[in-house]
Each structure stands twice: as C-alpha cells, then as structure tokens.
Amino acid sequence: MLIKHLNKNTVKRIYMKQHLFGTNGIRSIVGQAPLTFINLPLLGLAIGQSIINHYGKNAQVLLAHDTRISCSFIKSALGCGLSLHQLTIYDANVLPTPAGCRLVQQNQDFKTGIIITASHNPYYDNGIKIIDENGVKIDEKEETEIEHLFEKIKNSPISYDTLGSIHYWPYAADRYIATICSLFPAQFLDGITIALDCANGATSKLAPHIFRKLGATVIPIHNAPDGININEQCGTQHTQDLVNTVLAHNADIGFAFDGDGDRLVIITKDGIKKDGDDMLALLASNPPYDQETTIIGTIMSNQGLEQWLASHKKKLIRCAVGEPAVWKHLKKHNLTLGGEPSGHIIMTNYLSSSDAIYTALRLLGIIITTNNWKLETFTHYPQINLNIPVTVKNPLDKPPLKNIIEAAQTELPDGRLIIRYSGTEPLLRVMVEGQDQKKVNQVAQTVAHKLKKELSTSGE
C-alpha cells in the first residue's frame, strides 16, 4: 500500500518543525511529512512566496514530474498552494529532470522549475527539486528561505485575493527533443544498435525517440511505466537486464537511466559495466575537455581515476557526494567538467546539471571517433559498496560507531574507507577501496557487520 495509515508518530512528524531539504531537494515516503495532504498545499504556498520574493508577481513557472503513481496527488496538492499566488504555471507533465533544467535555462520567461521526482528511489518515495532561472537547483540559502516561509505560513491566515493560473504545456517534450538533437550531426548513430534501459521512468518515451531520430537501431527495455514499476529491478541501480539485452541482441552498447534521467550507467558490447568515473576519463581525454587541467569528482571517485588523471597532468578535486556539491565546486573553481561514480556527469558548457541522455550522446561521439567500444580508460582500484538499512542515524564521529570505523581503517592503511548516511534514503553507505581485492572484501564485510549490529541494537 502506497500511503500507510497514520500512527501517532507519523502525525507528530506532520506538524513538527523540520528540515525540508536533503542533499538533492525534498524527498520522503509519500504520506509522511512533508509529502502529505496537510503539508503540500502549505509547501506550495511557501515555494510560491519565495518565487514572488525573487522574481515578482506574474513569474512563469515550469512544473513537471516523473512516472510515479503519487505524482498526480503531489502535483494537485502542491498546485493548490502555488496557485494562491499570482504566478503562471505551465504543466509539462512527464519530463526528465534535466529536460526541465534545459527548458528553464533556454526560456527567459521561466523563472523557476519545479520537478516532482525521487530520482533513483523506489515508487513509494517521491520528492521535489526546485530549479532557478539558470536551470540550476536552488542553493542552501534559498532552501532555508522556503523552510522559514513554510513554518511561518503554517500559523498565518491564507489570502485568496491574488490567484494564479495553471496551463497544460503539451509541447515541452518536443522542445527538448528538438534542442538536444540539434546539438549532434543528423543520423550520426546510423548503423549502431543501442540497448536502452529507461527504468520505467521519465525517459521511457523520450530516450528511444531521440536515439532513433539520430539514426540508431534502438532496443528499449523497462520503458512501460505503470506508476509503480519505476526503478524496480531496472535502471542504473539494477543493470543485469540491460547486460542480458546487450549480449542477447549483440548490441554495440547499452545505456541505463534512472527514474528522472539524470544518472547514467553504460554496458559495453561485452557486457561490462562502466560508471561515472569511466565517463569522466573518456570526456577528460577528448575535446574540448582535454584542455582542462582539473576536474571535479567526489569522495567516492575511484583512486584509479585520480592516478590516471595525474599521469595525464590533470588534477582531481574531490567534493561531497551529490550533484549539487559537484556543481558548487565547478562554479567555485570555474571548471567545466565534473561528476561522480553514480553517473551524474555535469558539462557546464551544456548545462549546470547532469543530463544522462546528453551525456550518452556525447560519449557516443567520442566512442565512434576513437573506435573505443570497450570504453577502455583506467584500472580501477578494487572497491566494495554496501548499503545498510537504518531506522536511526546515530553520529558516526562518536563512540561506539567511531571506534568501529577507526579500527577498520587501521586494517587498510593504504586504502580508503568512506562511511556515510545517505541524504536521500534510510541507508548507511559503506565504501571500502584498496589495492588488494581480498583484503577489501574482508574489511568491508567485517565493518558492515559490526555497524549493522550496533545500529540495530541502538534502534530498538
């Protein structure tokens, strides 16, 4: 059942003061704060007031969403609050997040974009990403402003004096398709067979159409969304079906997208998975990025990438996990290329956020030119990534969790141990990396077991 019955703890969460925004917008289980029928209209009021504060009345807003069954509910409830302000809202219906970013960036009339999505999360989660007039996700200062407005509005009378309007915009997808196809030579994919895993998400119709329009023979899978099957054993998080499809059809390459189309994973014709680090290496070694001396990665970027860049007289600057953090560092250092292993790749000469379809096409241009269909890049250090479900997020920098982590690090003096809570899911993420695969496996399993045991005990 999507929306569970409210217990007393859930009711408390509905009304309690809270931080609405996580590492990449607002995200929650539908039916829990702030994604409730009580909170969403108030949230719409707060977001609308923030838009008015920055851009004045009559500002135009793009509204879009992915394919989750809860998007209609959230769009309606959020729209109730938004339309209490004198705003003009254009409903683009199903659209990948990067398509929304690109359309807002291109159209000077749009001052804000609101995308309803939970990205790679399962269907029962949903969220809200807010984009500024430059097609960039709003910064922490604007998020804090919305949180303060939300708290204020909960205890204030509602005015119905100046109402806005919501209009259906059926041509949004066509506009994005025309834009992205114009950036590549006509029919440049002619003779190439490509398997696409659309994660039953926002790229399900768009991606196959774009790749066919550019000349490819397309084998799409997981492109029949029903509201519940988004990211379900498919997409960037589950690539085995794509591997099987590439091998069964002798495809030249396979691309997996996530639910909202900002992450990309590649499967070579031999069935080998390639991640964001491989993509960064390919891009960094070819025009125009081969002239860059520095790229942005994250704490999760493989040491092999860092060493490869150094051998090419390039530097890797690491930042926190998440697309917003990558963009923030690109802007800070005035750089054009950055990304993370999960498949977010930002090329600022195109867009200030990650667009998986565009990234796939850019990489295809490089692969065709260099005939590098195996996507040979660098030797990855052995790395293990484990996820531990949690009900509480106890501090990792205090005993006993701190002691467990420090003990594990001593077992891997030449390696890396990254342990962090997910900003979008109730998970503790464990990453262990080193030169010895056996040792990496041993340390990863041991530390994960100890952390899981401690967290399960403290959560009782």
XYZ file of C-alpha atoms in Angstrom:
460
model
C 0.000 0.000 0.000
C 1.437 3.355 -1.036
C 0.168 5.590 1.759
C 0.096 3.812 5.091
C -2.304 4.557 7.924
C -1.035 7.398 10.084
C 0.154 6.363 13.526
C 0.807 8.824 16.348
C 4.486 9.174 15.428
C 3.592 9.997 11.828
C 1.098 12.610 12.992
C 3.841 14.201 15.088
C 6.088 14.332 12.028
C 3.349 16.042 10.030
C 3.284 19.056 12.311
C 6.775 19.213 13.813
C 9.326 21.769 12.660
C 11.663 20.092 10.212
C 14.374 20.498 7.626
C 12.517 20.007 4.371
C 15.548 19.743 2.089
C 18.123 16.984 1.907
C 21.186 16.622 -0.306
C 19.151 16.857 -3.515
C 15.864 18.619 -2.883
C 12.920 17.389 -0.832
C 12.430 13.636 -0.539
C 10.255 11.391 1.614
C 7.920 8.430 1.658
C 4.557 9.576 0.319
C 2.216 10.008 3.270
C 4.992 11.143 5.583
C 5.973 14.757 6.145
C 6.261 16.822 4.090
C 4.541 14.778 1.358
C 1.087 14.790 2.967
C -2.244 16.356 2.036
C -1.779 18.691 5.022
C 1.726 19.880 4.200
C 1.832 20.014 0.400
C -0.531 22.997 -0.110
C 1.411 24.876 2.576
C 4.656 23.923 0.881
C 3.238 25.211 -2.407
C 2.414 28.487 -0.674
C 5.964 28.732 0.682
C 7.607 27.944 -2.658
C 5.277 30.374 -4.414
C 6.079 33.151 -1.958
C 9.792 32.528 -2.450
C 9.333 32.844 -6.220
C 7.429 36.116 -5.736
C 10.180 37.388 -3.428
C 12.852 36.756 -6.052
C 11.065 37.433 -9.345
C 7.896 39.361 -8.549
C 4.293 38.660 -9.480
C 3.299 37.017 -12.771
C 6.519 34.990 -12.880
C 6.296 31.915 -15.105
C 6.984 28.508 -13.563
C 7.643 25.156 -15.260
C 6.086 22.175 -13.458
C 6.971 18.589 -14.408
C 7.283 15.128 -12.877
C 8.419 11.553 -13.376
C 6.166 8.489 -13.700
C 5.391 7.650 -10.047
C 1.780 6.986 -9.173
C 1.961 9.653 -6.457
C 2.954 12.462 -8.836
C -0.656 13.362 -9.666
C -1.525 13.690 -5.979
C 1.556 15.771 -5.209
C 1.105 17.960 -8.281
C -2.514 18.683 -7.380
C -1.842 19.366 -3.698
C 1.281 21.431 -4.336
C -0.502 23.285 -7.139
C -3.258 24.342 -4.738
C -0.718 26.327 -2.759
C 1.214 27.613 -5.766
C -1.931 28.916 -7.456
C -2.795 31.045 -4.418
C -0.014 33.320 -5.680
C -0.141 35.430 -8.823
C 2.011 33.044 -10.835
C 1.617 31.496 -14.284
C 2.386 27.792 -14.076
C 2.999 25.591 -17.114
C 2.415 21.877 -16.511
C 4.760 19.886 -18.759
C 3.530 16.528 -17.408
C 6.145 13.716 -17.562
C 9.612 15.095 -18.237
C 13.156 14.127 -17.170
C 14.644 16.481 -14.598
C 17.479 17.601 -16.931
C 14.953 18.343 -19.672
C 13.180 20.641 -17.236
C 16.501 22.274 -16.341
C 17.359 22.795 -20.006
C 13.953 24.281 -20.858
C 14.089 26.710 -17.947
C 17.633 27.718 -18.892
C 16.643 28.276 -22.534
C 13.384 30.138 -21.953
C 13.970 33.506 -20.332
C 10.297 33.717 -19.380
C 10.648 30.800 -16.968
C 11.920 31.982 -13.601
C 11.641 28.668 -11.759
C 11.240 24.977 -12.476
C 9.601 22.514 -10.087
C 10.215 18.819 -10.767
C 8.331 16.183 -8.767
C 10.610 13.148 -8.554
C 12.570 10.880 -6.244
C 15.186 10.087 -8.882
C 16.517 6.512 -8.433
C 14.392 5.740 -5.350
C 11.506 3.214 -5.365
C 7.961 4.234 -6.325
C 6.705 4.790 -2.776
C 9.195 7.630 -2.318
C 8.784 10.959 -4.016
C 10.234 14.426 -3.799
C 10.541 17.925 -5.185
C 13.502 19.514 -6.960
C 13.402 23.283 -7.437
C 15.359 24.912 -10.260
C 16.290 28.578 -10.602
C 16.116 30.665 -13.789
C 19.555 29.414 -14.878
C 18.454 25.779 -14.826
C 20.382 25.140 -11.599
C 18.972 23.563 -8.464
C 18.436 26.267 -5.846
C 21.161 26.754 -3.247
C 21.043 26.238 0.514
C 20.181 29.888 1.152
C 17.018 29.638 -0.953
C 16.153 26.272 0.603
C 16.414 27.828 4.067
C 14.191 30.697 2.937
C 11.495 28.233 1.839
C 11.767 26.332 5.133
C 11.293 29.564 7.106
C 8.332 30.580 4.940
C 6.807 27.128 5.419
C 6.965 27.464 9.212
C 5.556 30.991 9.069
C 2.684 30.085 6.729
C 1.540 27.225 8.967
C 0.483 29.800 11.558
C -0.740 32.582 9.251
C -4.106 33.303 7.598
C -4.320 32.433 3.895
C -5.189 35.145 1.371
C -7.296 34.417 -1.712
C -7.008 37.936 -3.163
C -4.436 37.258 -5.900
C -4.774 33.900 -7.622
C -2.541 32.401 -10.273
C -3.226 30.025 -13.146
C -2.059 26.591 -14.286
C -1.809 25.756 -18.004
C -1.047 22.417 -19.660
C 2.027 22.654 -21.924
C 1.957 19.647 -24.275
C 4.984 20.716 -26.320
C 7.645 20.641 -23.607
C 8.997 17.214 -24.573
C 9.065 18.145 -28.271
C 11.013 21.310 -27.449
C 13.627 19.296 -25.537
C 13.903 16.669 -28.289
C 14.473 19.355 -30.925
C 17.082 21.076 -28.773
C 19.153 18.013 -27.949
C 19.039 16.616 -31.492
C 20.248 19.957 -32.865
C 23.480 19.548 -30.894
C 24.579 16.432 -32.821
C 25.083 15.616 -36.517
C 21.997 14.241 -38.254
C 21.942 10.431 -38.364
C 25.351 10.204 -36.659
C 24.225 6.964 -34.988
C 23.317 5.289 -38.289
C 24.251 1.589 -38.258
C 24.645 1.437 -34.466
C 22.484 -0.809 -32.275
C 21.833 0.576 -28.803
C 20.003 -1.018 -25.877
C 18.288 1.455 -23.550
C 17.022 0.737 -20.034
C 14.639 3.585 -19.240
C 13.910 2.461 -15.654
C 10.174 2.767 -16.389
C 10.764 6.421 -15.660
C 10.722 9.845 -17.241
C 12.970 8.869 -20.188
C 10.715 5.985 -21.287
C 9.302 7.760 -24.352
C 11.897 10.469 -24.886
C 15.123 8.469 -24.956
C 14.181 5.838 -27.580
C 12.724 8.585 -29.779
C 15.869 10.739 -29.578
C 18.294 7.894 -30.309
C 16.165 6.683 -33.248
C 15.895 10.226 -34.585
C 19.700 10.358 -34.638
C 19.855 7.128 -36.664
C 20.327 4.334 -34.128
C 18.592 0.985 -34.026
C 17.131 1.019 -30.517
C 16.243 -1.902 -28.275
C 14.338 -0.365 -25.355
C 13.610 -2.207 -22.127
C 11.765 -1.126 -18.998
C 10.028 1.630 -20.930
C 6.429 0.861 -19.948
C 5.771 2.783 -16.715
C 2.680 1.885 -14.709
C 3.263 4.223 -11.768
C 4.707 1.517 -9.548
C 7.475 -0.146 -11.577
C 9.796 2.882 -11.751
C 13.361 1.761 -10.863
C 12.046 -1.706 -9.936
C 14.894 -4.116 -10.706
C 15.920 -1.877 -13.574
C 17.694 1.348 -14.448
C 21.042 2.485 -13.092
C 20.660 0.608 -9.815
C 19.908 -2.798 -11.374
C 21.701 -3.366 -14.684
C 21.555 -7.144 -15.162
C 18.579 -6.968 -17.547
C 20.484 -4.467 -19.668
C 23.574 -6.693 -19.688
C 21.436 -9.623 -20.846
C 19.776 -7.499 -23.534
C 23.073 -6.187 -24.916
C 24.516 -9.700 -25.131
C 21.343 -11.339 -26.481
C 20.907 -8.790 -29.282
C 24.613 -8.279 -29.973
C 24.106 -4.572 -29.362
C 27.022 -2.199 -29.765
C 26.394 -0.587 -26.387
C 23.785 -0.212 -23.655
C 22.729 2.780 -21.575
C 20.777 2.697 -18.320
C 18.987 5.764 -16.968
C 17.458 6.308 -13.555
C 13.872 7.341 -12.848
C 14.289 11.030 -13.622
C 17.018 10.782 -16.238
C 19.970 12.470 -14.577
C 22.085 9.351 -13.894
C 23.768 7.167 -16.489
C 25.409 3.732 -16.431
C 26.973 2.155 -19.522
C 27.175 -1.510 -20.534
C 29.769 -2.356 -23.189
C 29.115 -4.808 -26.018
C 30.955 -7.410 -23.891
C 28.538 -6.887 -21.001
C 30.961 -4.882 -18.837
C 29.566 -2.131 -16.618
C 31.133 1.335 -16.827
C 30.428 4.033 -14.257
C 30.734 7.792 -13.929
C 34.481 7.623 -13.294
C 34.988 5.919 -16.667
C 32.835 8.571 -18.323
C 34.882 11.361 -16.755
C 38.099 9.769 -18.016
C 36.745 9.477 -21.566
C 35.476 13.032 -21.581
C 38.644 14.423 -19.982
C 40.843 12.847 -22.662
C 38.892 14.248 -25.620
C 37.981 17.734 -26.907
C 37.049 20.137 -25.526
C 37.771 18.795 -22.036
C 41.251 17.515 -22.881
C 42.393 21.104 -22.386
C 41.131 21.118 -18.798
C 43.810 20.611 -16.143
C 41.340 19.965 -13.313
C 38.062 18.090 -12.995
C 35.677 17.685 -10.086
C 34.941 14.299 -8.543
C 33.614 13.246 -5.157
C 34.857 11.370 -2.121
C 33.533 8.249 -3.861
C 35.645 8.690 -7.004
C 38.000 5.764 -7.535
C 41.685 6.224 -6.740
C 42.407 4.747 -10.137
C 40.788 7.782 -11.754
C 42.862 10.138 -9.635
C 46.093 8.360 -10.591
C 45.112 8.263 -14.269
C 44.422 11.995 -14.251
C 47.763 12.645 -12.556
C 49.534 10.630 -15.261
C 47.900 12.954 -17.800
C 48.972 16.037 -15.826
C 45.475 16.642 -14.569
C 44.168 17.115 -11.052
C 41.084 15.693 -9.331
C 39.349 17.864 -6.757
C 37.074 15.832 -4.511
C 33.868 17.174 -3.002
C 30.947 15.744 -1.032
C 28.585 13.262 -2.653
C 25.722 14.580 -4.763
C 25.145 16.500 -7.960
C 24.602 19.851 -6.151
C 28.008 19.519 -4.465
C 29.685 18.807 -7.814
C 28.043 21.857 -9.390
C 29.010 24.041 -6.417
C 32.691 23.116 -6.818
C 32.615 23.517 -10.592
C 31.305 27.024 -10.087
C 33.771 27.794 -7.287
C 36.805 26.742 -9.351
C 35.433 27.959 -12.713
C 35.651 24.482 -14.262
C 33.567 22.766 -16.927
C 33.664 19.006 -16.196
C 32.722 17.065 -13.092
C 30.748 14.091 -11.896
C 30.503 11.105 -9.621
C 30.640 7.312 -9.981
C 26.851 7.014 -9.639
C 26.532 8.514 -13.112
C 25.884 12.214 -12.567
C 28.052 13.992 -15.149
C 27.997 17.783 -15.457
C 29.346 19.587 -18.512
C 28.777 23.247 -17.770
C 29.190 24.328 -21.392
C 25.901 22.465 -21.964
C 24.020 22.615 -18.665
C 24.732 23.238 -14.993
C 23.294 19.866 -14.029
C 23.543 16.267 -15.174
C 21.647 15.108 -18.273
C 22.002 11.360 -18.861
C 20.680 11.420 -22.437
C 23.051 14.205 -23.452
C 25.976 12.516 -21.686
C 25.288 9.253 -23.530
C 25.240 11.056 -26.873
C 28.439 12.989 -26.141
C 30.182 9.767 -25.174
C 28.924 8.043 -28.318
C 30.549 10.791 -30.364
C 33.870 10.045 -28.640
C 33.467 6.269 -28.920
C 32.689 6.456 -32.641
C 35.620 8.796 -33.321
C 38.141 6.750 -31.320
C 36.610 3.322 -32.038
C 36.805 2.644 -28.300
C 33.708 0.453 -27.988
C 35.123 -1.301 -24.936
C 35.389 2.072 -23.183
C 38.946 1.356 -22.097
C 40.047 4.017 -19.635
C 41.996 3.217 -16.464
C 42.465 0.379 -13.992
C 40.020 0.708 -11.133
C 41.146 0.034 -7.596
C 39.088 -2.829 -6.104
C 36.100 -1.233 -4.411
C 33.152 -2.605 -2.443
C 29.952 -0.629 -1.823
C 27.446 -1.895 0.748
C 24.171 -0.396 1.964
C 22.892 -0.954 5.499
C 19.208 -0.129 6.137
C 18.814 2.055 9.240
C 15.962 3.360 11.356
C 18.163 5.796 13.286
C 21.159 7.836 12.165
C 23.466 7.873 15.166
C 26.570 10.113 14.884
C 29.444 8.430 13.088
C 32.031 10.651 14.778
C 31.199 9.462 18.288
C 31.658 6.096 20.054
C 30.854 3.321 19.516
C 30.462 3.819 15.752
C 33.605 5.961 15.589
C 35.633 3.180 17.230
C 34.361 0.588 14.754
C 35.248 2.801 11.787
C 38.722 3.696 13.085
C 39.529 0.047 13.759
C 38.541 -0.859 10.208
C 40.694 1.908 8.749
C 43.789 0.541 10.515
C 43.206 -2.726 8.651
C 43.514 -0.858 5.354
C 46.402 1.628 5.767
C 46.872 2.197 2.028
C 43.190 2.155 1.164
C 40.117 4.283 1.690
C 37.114 3.772 3.928
C 34.117 6.072 3.347
C 31.142 5.571 5.642
C 28.234 7.991 5.434
C 24.493 8.190 5.760
C 22.531 8.594 2.548
C 20.961 12.007 2.154
C 18.017 10.590 0.201
C 17.325 7.131 1.684
C 17.329 5.464 5.146
C 20.679 3.825 4.497
C 24.204 3.795 5.866
C 26.572 3.549 2.918
C 29.885 1.724 3.305
C 32.621 2.086 0.683
C 35.924 0.257 1.025
C 38.690 0.663 -1.547
C 42.239 -0.638 -1.779
C 44.777 -2.437 -3.937
C 44.064 -5.954 -2.634
C 40.615 -7.303 -3.590
C 40.615 -9.993 -0.895
C 41.517 -7.509 1.842
C 38.924 -5.014 0.612
C 36.214 -7.685 0.733
C 37.240 -8.783 4.213
C 37.299 -5.265 5.679
C 34.015 -4.318 4.008
C 32.127 -7.347 5.301
C 33.566 -7.042 8.810
C 32.901 -3.333 9.291
C 29.427 -3.592 7.750
C 28.521 -6.463 10.084
C 29.705 -4.572 13.171
C 27.963 -1.340 12.178
C 24.729 -3.146 11.365
C 24.784 -4.944 14.708
C 25.428 -1.736 16.656
C 22.774 0.262 14.795
C 20.150 -2.466 15.139
C 20.790 -2.570 18.889
C 20.614 1.215 19.335
C 17.448 1.428 17.229
C 15.465 -0.895 19.481
